[in-house]
JSON list of C-alpha atoms in Angstrom, two decimals:
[
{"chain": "A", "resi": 1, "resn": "UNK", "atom": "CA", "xyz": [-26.39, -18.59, 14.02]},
{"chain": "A", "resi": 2, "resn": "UNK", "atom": "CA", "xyz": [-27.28, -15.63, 16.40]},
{"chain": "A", "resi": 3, "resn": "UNK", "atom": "CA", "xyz": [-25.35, -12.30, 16.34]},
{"chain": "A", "resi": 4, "resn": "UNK", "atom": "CA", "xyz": [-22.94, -12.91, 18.65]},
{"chain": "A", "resi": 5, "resn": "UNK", "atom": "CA", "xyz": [-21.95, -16.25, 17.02]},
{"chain": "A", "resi": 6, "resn": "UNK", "atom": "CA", "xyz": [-21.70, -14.70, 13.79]},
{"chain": "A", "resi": 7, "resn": "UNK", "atom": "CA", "xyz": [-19.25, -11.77, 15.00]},
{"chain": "A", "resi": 8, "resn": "UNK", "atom": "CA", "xyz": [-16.99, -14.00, 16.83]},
{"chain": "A", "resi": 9, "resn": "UNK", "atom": "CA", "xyz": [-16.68, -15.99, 13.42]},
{"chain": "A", "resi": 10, "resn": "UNK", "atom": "CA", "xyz": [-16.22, -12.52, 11.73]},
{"chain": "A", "resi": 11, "resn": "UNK", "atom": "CA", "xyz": [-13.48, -11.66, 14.03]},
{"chain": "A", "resi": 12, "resn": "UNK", "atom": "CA", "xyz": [-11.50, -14.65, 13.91]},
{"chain": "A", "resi": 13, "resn": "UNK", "atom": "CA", "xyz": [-11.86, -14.67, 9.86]},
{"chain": "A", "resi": 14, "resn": "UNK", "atom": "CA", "xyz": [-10.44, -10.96, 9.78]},
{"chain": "A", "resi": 15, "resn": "UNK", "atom": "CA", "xyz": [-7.46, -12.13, 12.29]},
{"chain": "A", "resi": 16, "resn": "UNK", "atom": "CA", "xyz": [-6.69, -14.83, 9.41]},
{"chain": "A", "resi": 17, "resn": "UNK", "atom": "CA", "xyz": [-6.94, -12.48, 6.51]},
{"chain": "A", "resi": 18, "resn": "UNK", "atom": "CA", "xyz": [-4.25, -10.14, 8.62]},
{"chain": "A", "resi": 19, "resn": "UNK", "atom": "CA", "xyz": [-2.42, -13.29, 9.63]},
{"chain": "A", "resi": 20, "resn": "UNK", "atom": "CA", "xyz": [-2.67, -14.61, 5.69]},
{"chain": "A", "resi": 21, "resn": "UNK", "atom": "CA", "xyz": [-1.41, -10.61, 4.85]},
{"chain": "A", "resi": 22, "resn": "UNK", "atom": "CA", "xyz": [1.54, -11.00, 7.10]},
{"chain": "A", "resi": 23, "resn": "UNK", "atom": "CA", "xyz": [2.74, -13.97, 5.44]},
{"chain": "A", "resi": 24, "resn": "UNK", "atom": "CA", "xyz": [2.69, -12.66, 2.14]},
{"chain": "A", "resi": 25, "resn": "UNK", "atom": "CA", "xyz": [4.66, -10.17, 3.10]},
{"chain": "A", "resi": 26, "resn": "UNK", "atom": "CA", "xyz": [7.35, -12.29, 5.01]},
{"chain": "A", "resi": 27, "resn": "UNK", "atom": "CA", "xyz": [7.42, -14.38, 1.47]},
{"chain": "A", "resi": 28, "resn": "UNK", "atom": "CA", "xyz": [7.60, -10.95, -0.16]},
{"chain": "A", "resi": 29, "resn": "UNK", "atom": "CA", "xyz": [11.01, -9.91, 1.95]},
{"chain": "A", "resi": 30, "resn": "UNK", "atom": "CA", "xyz": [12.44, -13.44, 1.15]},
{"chain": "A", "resi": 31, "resn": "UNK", "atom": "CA", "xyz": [11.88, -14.56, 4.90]},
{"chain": "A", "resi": 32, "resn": "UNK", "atom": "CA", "xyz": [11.93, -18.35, 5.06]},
{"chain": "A", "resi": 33, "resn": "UNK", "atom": "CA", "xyz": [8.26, -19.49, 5.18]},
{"chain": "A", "resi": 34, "resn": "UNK", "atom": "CA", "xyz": [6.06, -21.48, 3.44]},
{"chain": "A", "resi": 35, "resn": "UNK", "atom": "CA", "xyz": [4.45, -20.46, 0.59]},
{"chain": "A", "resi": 36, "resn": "UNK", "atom": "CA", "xyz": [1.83, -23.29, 1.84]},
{"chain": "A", "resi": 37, "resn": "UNK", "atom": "CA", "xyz": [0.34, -20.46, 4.42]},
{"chain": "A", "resi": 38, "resn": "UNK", "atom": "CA", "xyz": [-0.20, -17.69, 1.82]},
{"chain": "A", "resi": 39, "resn": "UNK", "atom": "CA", "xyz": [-2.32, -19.86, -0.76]},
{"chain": "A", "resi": 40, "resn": "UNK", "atom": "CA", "xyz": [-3.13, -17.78, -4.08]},
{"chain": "A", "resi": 41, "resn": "UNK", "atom": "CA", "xyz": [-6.48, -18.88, -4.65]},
{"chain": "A", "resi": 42, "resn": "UNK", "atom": "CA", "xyz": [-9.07, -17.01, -2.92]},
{"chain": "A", "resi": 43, "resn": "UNK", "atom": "CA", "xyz": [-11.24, -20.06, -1.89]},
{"chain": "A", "resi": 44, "resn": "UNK", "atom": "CA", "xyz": [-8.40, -21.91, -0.08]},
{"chain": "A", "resi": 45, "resn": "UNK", "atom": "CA", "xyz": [-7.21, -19.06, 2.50]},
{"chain": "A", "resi": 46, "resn": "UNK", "atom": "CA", "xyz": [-8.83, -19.39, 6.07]},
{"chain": "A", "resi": 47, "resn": "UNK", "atom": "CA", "xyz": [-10.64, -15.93, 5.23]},
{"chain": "A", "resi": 48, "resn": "UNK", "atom": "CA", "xyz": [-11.89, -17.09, 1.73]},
{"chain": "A", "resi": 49, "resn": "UNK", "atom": "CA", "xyz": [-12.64, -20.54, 3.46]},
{"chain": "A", "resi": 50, "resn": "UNK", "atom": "CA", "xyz": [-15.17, -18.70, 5.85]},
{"chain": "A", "resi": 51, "resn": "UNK", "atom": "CA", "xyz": [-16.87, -16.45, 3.43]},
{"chain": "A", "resi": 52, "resn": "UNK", "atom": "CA", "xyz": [-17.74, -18.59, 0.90]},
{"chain": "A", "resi": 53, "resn": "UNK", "atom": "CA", "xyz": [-18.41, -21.58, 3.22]},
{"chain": "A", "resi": 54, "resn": "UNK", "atom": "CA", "xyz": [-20.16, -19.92, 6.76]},
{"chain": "A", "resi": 55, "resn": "UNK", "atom": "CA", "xyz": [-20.07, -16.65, 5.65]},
{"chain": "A", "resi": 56, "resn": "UNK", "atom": "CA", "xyz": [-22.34, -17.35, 3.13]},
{"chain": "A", "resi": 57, "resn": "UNK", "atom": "CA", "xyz": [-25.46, -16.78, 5.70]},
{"chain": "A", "resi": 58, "resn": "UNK", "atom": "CA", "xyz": [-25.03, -13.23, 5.31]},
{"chain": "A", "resi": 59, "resn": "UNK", "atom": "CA", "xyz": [-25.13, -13.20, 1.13]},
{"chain": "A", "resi": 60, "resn": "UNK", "atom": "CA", "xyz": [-28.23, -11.08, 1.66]},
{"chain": "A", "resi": 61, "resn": "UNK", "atom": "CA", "xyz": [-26.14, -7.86, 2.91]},
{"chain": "A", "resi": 62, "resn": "UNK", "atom": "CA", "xyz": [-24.57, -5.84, 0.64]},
{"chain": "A", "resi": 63, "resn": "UNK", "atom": "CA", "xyz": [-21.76, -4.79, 3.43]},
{"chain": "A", "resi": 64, "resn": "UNK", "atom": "CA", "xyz": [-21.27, -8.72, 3.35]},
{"chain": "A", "resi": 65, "resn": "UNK", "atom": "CA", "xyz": [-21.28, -9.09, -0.64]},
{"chain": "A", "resi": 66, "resn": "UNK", "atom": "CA", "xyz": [-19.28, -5.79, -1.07]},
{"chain": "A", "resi": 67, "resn": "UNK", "atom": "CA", "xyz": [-16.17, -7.82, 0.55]},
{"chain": "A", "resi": 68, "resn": "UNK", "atom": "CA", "xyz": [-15.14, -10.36, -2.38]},
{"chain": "A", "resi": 69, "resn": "UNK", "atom": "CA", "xyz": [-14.18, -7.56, -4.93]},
{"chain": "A", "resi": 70, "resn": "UNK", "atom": "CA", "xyz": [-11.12, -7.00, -2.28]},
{"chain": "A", "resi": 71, "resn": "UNK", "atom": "CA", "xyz": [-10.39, -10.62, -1.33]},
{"chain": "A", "resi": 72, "resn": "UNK", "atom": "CA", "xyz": [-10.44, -11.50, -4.77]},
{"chain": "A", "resi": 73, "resn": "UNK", "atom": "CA", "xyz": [-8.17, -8.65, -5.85]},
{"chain": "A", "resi": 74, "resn": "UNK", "atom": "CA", "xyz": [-5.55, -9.61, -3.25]},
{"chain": "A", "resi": 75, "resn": "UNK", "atom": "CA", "xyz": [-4.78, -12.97, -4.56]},
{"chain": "A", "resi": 76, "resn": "UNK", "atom": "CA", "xyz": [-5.16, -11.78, -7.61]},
{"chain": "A", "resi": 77, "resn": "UNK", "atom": "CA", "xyz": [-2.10, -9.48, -6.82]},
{"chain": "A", "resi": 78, "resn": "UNK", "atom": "CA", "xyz": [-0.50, -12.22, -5.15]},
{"chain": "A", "resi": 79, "resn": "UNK", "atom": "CA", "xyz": [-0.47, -14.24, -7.82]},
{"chain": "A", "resi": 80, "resn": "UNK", "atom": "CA", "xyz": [1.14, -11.59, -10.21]},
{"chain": "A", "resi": 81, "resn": "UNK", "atom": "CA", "xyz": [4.02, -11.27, -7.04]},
{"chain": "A", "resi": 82, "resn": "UNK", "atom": "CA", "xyz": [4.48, -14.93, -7.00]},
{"chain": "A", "resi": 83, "resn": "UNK", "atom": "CA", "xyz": [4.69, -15.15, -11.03]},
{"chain": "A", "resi": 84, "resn": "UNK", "atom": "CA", "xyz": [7.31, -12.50, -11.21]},
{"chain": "A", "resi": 85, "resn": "UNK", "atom": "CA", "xyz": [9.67, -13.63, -7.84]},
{"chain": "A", "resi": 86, "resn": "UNK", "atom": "CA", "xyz": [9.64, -16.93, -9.66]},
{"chain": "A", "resi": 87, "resn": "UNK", "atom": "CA", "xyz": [10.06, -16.01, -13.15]},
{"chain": "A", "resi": 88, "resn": "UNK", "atom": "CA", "xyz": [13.55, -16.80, -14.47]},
{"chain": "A", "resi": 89, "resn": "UNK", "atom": "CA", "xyz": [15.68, -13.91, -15.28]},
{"chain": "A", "resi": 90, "resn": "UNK", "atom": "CA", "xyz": [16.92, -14.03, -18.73]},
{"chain": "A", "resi": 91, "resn": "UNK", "atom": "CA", "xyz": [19.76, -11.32, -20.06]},
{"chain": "A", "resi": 92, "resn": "UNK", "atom": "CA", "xyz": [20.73, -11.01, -23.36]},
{"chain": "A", "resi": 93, "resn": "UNK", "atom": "CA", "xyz": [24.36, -10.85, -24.74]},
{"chain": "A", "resi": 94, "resn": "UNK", "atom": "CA", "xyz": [24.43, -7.08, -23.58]},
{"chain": "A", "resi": 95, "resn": "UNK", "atom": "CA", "xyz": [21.86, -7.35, -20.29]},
{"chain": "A", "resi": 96, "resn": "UNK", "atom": "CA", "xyz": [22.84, -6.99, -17.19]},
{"chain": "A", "resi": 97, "resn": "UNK", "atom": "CA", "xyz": [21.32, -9.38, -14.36]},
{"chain": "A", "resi": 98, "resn": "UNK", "atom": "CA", "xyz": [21.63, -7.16, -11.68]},
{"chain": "A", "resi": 99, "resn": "UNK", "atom": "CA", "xyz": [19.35, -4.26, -13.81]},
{"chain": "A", "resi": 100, "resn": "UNK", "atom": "CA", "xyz": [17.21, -7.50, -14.24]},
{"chain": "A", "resi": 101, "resn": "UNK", "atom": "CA", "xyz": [17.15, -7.86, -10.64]},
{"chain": "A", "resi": 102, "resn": "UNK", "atom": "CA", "xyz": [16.38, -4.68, -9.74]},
{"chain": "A", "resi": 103, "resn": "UNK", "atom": "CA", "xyz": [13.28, -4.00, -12.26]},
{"chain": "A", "resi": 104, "resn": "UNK", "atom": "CA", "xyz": [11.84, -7.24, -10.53]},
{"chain": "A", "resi": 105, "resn": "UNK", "atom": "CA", "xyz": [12.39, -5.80, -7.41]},
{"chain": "A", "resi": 106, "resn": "UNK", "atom": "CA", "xyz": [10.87, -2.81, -8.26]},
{"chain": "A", "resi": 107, "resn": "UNK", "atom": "CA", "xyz": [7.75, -4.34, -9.66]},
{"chain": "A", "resi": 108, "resn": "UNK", "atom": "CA", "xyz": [7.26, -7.00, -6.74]},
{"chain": "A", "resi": 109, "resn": "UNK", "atom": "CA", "xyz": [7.23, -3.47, -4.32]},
{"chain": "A", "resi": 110, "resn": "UNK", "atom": "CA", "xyz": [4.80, -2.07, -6.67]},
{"chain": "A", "resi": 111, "resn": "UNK", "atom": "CA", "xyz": [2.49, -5.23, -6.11]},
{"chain": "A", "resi": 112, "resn": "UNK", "atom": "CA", "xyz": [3.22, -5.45, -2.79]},
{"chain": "A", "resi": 113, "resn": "UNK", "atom": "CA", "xyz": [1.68, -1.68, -2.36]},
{"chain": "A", "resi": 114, "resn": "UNK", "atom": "CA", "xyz": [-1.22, -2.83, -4.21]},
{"chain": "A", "resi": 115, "resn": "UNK", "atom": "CA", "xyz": [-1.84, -5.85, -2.38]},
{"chain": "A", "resi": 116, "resn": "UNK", "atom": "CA", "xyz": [-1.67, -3.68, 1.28]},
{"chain": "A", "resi": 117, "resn": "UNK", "atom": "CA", "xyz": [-3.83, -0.93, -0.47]},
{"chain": "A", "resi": 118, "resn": "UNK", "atom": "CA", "xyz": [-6.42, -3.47, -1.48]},
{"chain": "A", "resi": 119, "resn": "UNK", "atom": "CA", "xyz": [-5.89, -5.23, 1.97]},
{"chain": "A", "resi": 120, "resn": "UNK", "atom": "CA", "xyz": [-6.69, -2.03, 3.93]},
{"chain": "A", "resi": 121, "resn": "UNK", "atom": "CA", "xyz": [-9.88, -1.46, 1.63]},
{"chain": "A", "resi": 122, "resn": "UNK", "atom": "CA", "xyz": [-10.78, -5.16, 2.59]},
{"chain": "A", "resi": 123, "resn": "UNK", "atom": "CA", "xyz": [-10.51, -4.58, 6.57]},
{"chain": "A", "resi": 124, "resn": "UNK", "atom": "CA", "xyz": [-12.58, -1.33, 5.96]},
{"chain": "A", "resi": 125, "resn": "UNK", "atom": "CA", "xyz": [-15.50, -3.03, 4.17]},
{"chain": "A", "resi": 126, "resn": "UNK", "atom": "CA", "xyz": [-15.13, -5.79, 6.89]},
{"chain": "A", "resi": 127, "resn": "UNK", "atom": "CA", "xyz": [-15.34, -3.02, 10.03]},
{"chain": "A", "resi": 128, "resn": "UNK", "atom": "CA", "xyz": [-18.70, -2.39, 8.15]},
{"chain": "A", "resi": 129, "resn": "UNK", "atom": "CA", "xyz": [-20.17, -5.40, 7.88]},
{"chain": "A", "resi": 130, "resn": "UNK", "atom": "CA", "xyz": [-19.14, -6.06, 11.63]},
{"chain": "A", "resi": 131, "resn": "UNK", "atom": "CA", "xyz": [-20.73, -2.50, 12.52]},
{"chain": "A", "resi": 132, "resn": "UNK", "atom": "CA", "xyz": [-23.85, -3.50, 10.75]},
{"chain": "A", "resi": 133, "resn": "UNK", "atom": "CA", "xyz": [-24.19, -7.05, 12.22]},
{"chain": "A", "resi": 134, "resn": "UNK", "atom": "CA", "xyz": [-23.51, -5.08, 15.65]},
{"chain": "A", "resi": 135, "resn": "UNK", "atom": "CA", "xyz": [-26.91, -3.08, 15.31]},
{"chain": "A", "resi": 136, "resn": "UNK", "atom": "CA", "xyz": [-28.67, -5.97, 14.57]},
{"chain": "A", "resi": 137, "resn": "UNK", "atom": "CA", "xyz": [-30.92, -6.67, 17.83]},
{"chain": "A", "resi": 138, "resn": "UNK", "atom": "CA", "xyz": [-29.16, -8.70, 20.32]},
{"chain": "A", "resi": 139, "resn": "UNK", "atom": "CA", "xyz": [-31.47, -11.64, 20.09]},
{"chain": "A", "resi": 140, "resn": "UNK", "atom": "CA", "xyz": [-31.49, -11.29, 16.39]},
{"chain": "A", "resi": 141, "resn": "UNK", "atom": "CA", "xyz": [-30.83, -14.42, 14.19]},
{"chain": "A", "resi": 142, "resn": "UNK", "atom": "CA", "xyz": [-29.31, -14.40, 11.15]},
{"chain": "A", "resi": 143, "resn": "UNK", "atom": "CA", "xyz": [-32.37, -15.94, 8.91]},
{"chain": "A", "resi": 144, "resn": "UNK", "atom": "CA", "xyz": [-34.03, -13.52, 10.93]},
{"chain": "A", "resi": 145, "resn": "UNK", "atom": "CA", "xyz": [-32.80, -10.47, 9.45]},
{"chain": "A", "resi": 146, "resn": "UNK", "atom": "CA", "xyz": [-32.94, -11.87, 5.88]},
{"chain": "A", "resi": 147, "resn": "UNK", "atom": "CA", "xyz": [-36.88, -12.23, 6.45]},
{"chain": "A", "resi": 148, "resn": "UNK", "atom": "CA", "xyz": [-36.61, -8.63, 7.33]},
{"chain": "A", "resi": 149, "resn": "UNK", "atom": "CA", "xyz": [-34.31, -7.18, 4.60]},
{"chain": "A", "resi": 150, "resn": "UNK", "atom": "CA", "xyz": [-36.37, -9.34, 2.22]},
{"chain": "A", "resi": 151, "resn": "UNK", "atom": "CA", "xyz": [-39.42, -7.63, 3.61]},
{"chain": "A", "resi": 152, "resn": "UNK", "atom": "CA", "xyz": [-38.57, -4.03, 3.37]},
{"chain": "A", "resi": 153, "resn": "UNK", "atom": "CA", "xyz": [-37.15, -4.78, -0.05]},
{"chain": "A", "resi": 154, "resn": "UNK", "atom": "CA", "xyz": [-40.22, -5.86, -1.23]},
{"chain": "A", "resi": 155, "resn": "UNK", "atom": "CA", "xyz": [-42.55, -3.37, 0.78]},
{"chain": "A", "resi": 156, "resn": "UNK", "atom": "CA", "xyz": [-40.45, -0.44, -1.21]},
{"chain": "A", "resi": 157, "resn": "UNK", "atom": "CA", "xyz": [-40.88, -2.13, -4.68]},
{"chain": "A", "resi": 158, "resn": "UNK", "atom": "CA", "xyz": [-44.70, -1.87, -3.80]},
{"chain": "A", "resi": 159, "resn": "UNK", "atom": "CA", "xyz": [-44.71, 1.46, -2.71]},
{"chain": "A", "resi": 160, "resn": "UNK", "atom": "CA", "xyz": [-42.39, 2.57, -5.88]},
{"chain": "A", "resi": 161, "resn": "UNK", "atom": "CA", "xyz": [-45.08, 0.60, -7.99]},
{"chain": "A", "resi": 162, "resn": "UNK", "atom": "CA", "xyz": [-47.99, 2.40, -6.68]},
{"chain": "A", "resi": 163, "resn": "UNK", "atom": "CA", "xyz": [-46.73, 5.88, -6.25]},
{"chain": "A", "resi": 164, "resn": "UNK", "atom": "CA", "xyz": [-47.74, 7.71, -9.67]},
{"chain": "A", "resi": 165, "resn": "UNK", "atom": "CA", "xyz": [-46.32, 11.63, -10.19]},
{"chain": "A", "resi": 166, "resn": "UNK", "atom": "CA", "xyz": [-48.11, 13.76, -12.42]},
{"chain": "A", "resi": 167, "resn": "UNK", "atom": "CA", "xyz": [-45.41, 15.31, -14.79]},
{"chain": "A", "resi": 168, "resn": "UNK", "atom": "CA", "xyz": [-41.64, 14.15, -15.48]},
{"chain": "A", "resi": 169, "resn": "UNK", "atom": "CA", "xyz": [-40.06, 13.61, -12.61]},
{"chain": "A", "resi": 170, "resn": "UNK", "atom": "CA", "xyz": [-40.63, 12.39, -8.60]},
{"chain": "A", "resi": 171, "resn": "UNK", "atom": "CA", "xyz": [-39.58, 15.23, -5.78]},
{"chain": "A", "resi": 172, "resn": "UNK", "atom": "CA", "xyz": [-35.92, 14.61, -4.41]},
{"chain": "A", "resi": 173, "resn": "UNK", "atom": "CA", "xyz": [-37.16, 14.07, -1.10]},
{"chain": "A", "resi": 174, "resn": "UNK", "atom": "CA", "xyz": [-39.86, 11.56, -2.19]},
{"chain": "A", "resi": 175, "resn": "UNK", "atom": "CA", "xyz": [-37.34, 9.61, -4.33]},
{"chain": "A", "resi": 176, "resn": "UNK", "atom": "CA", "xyz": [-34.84, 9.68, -1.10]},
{"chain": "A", "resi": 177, "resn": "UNK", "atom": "CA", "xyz": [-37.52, 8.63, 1.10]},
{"chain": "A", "resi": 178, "resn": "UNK", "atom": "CA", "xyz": [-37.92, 5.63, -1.56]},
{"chain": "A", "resi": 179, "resn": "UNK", "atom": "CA", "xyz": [-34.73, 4.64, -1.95]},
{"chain": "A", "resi": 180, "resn": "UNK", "atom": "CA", "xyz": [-33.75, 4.39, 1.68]}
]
């Protein structure tokens, strides 16, 4: 898939996630939808659906790998919202189902915080794959730019091999120039 390929499926994978966020939220506010368009697990959402199907070309970056933690976390969240807004309220003989009420409501705006908090860290990690897929050359394939990463990778581990510092430890600028 060449670069501009692979962005437009970015794009359109990012627009889901939003659209996906949206819904939740709707759910979240009692709005009648259905619960069918926010699915919980991770793999089944249009976003989860193109990273671990297509997206999976780009398992090489870290900007690209660095996105699960996130998209995991939010229907991990989710799931916690949709537990407690369908957990049945049970009062005692001296409960009140209104306090009830209310202490769900509080938690499910807790989550809800979460889950946009997590979501915002997800579209930031996503603006930086898309920023580094954006530098790639224009005619550059995907497989590519794996060839290339997998080169430099291994052209460093040489280098780090073969490098030998009298006394305990390598300059600063040496070990930078290594590690970059």
């Amino acid at each position: 898939m060449n670069k501009a390929e692979t962005l437009k499926h970015l794009r359109a994978a990012k627009k889901a996630h939003i659209k996906w966020r949206s819904y939740a939220q709707a759910i979240h506010m009692s709005l009648p939808l259905d619960s069918k368009a926010t699915p919980i697990i991770p793999t089944e959402c249009d976003f989860g659906s193109w990273y671990y199907e297509q997206g999976q070309e780009m398992q090489h970056m870290d900007s690209f790998r660095e996105i699960e933690e996130p998209h995991q976390g939010i229907h991990n969240i989710y799931m916690k919202m949709y537990q407690v807004k369908n957990k049945e309220i049970k009062v005692g003989l001296f409960g009140s189902k209104d306090k009830a009420e209310k202490e769900r409501a509080q938690e499910l705006e807790i989550l809800m915080q979460q889950m946009l908090t997590v979501s915002k860290d997800l579209l930031e990690k996503i603006a930086v794959l898309e920023e580094e897929i954006c530098h790639l050359d224009e005619n550059c394939e995907i497989e590519e730019y794996k060839k290339k990463v997998a080169t430099t990778v291994e052209s460093k581990e040489i280098k780090k091999e073969t490098v030998k510092v009298k006394g305990s430890s390598i300059s600063s600028e040496l070990s930078d120039l290594l590690n970059s």
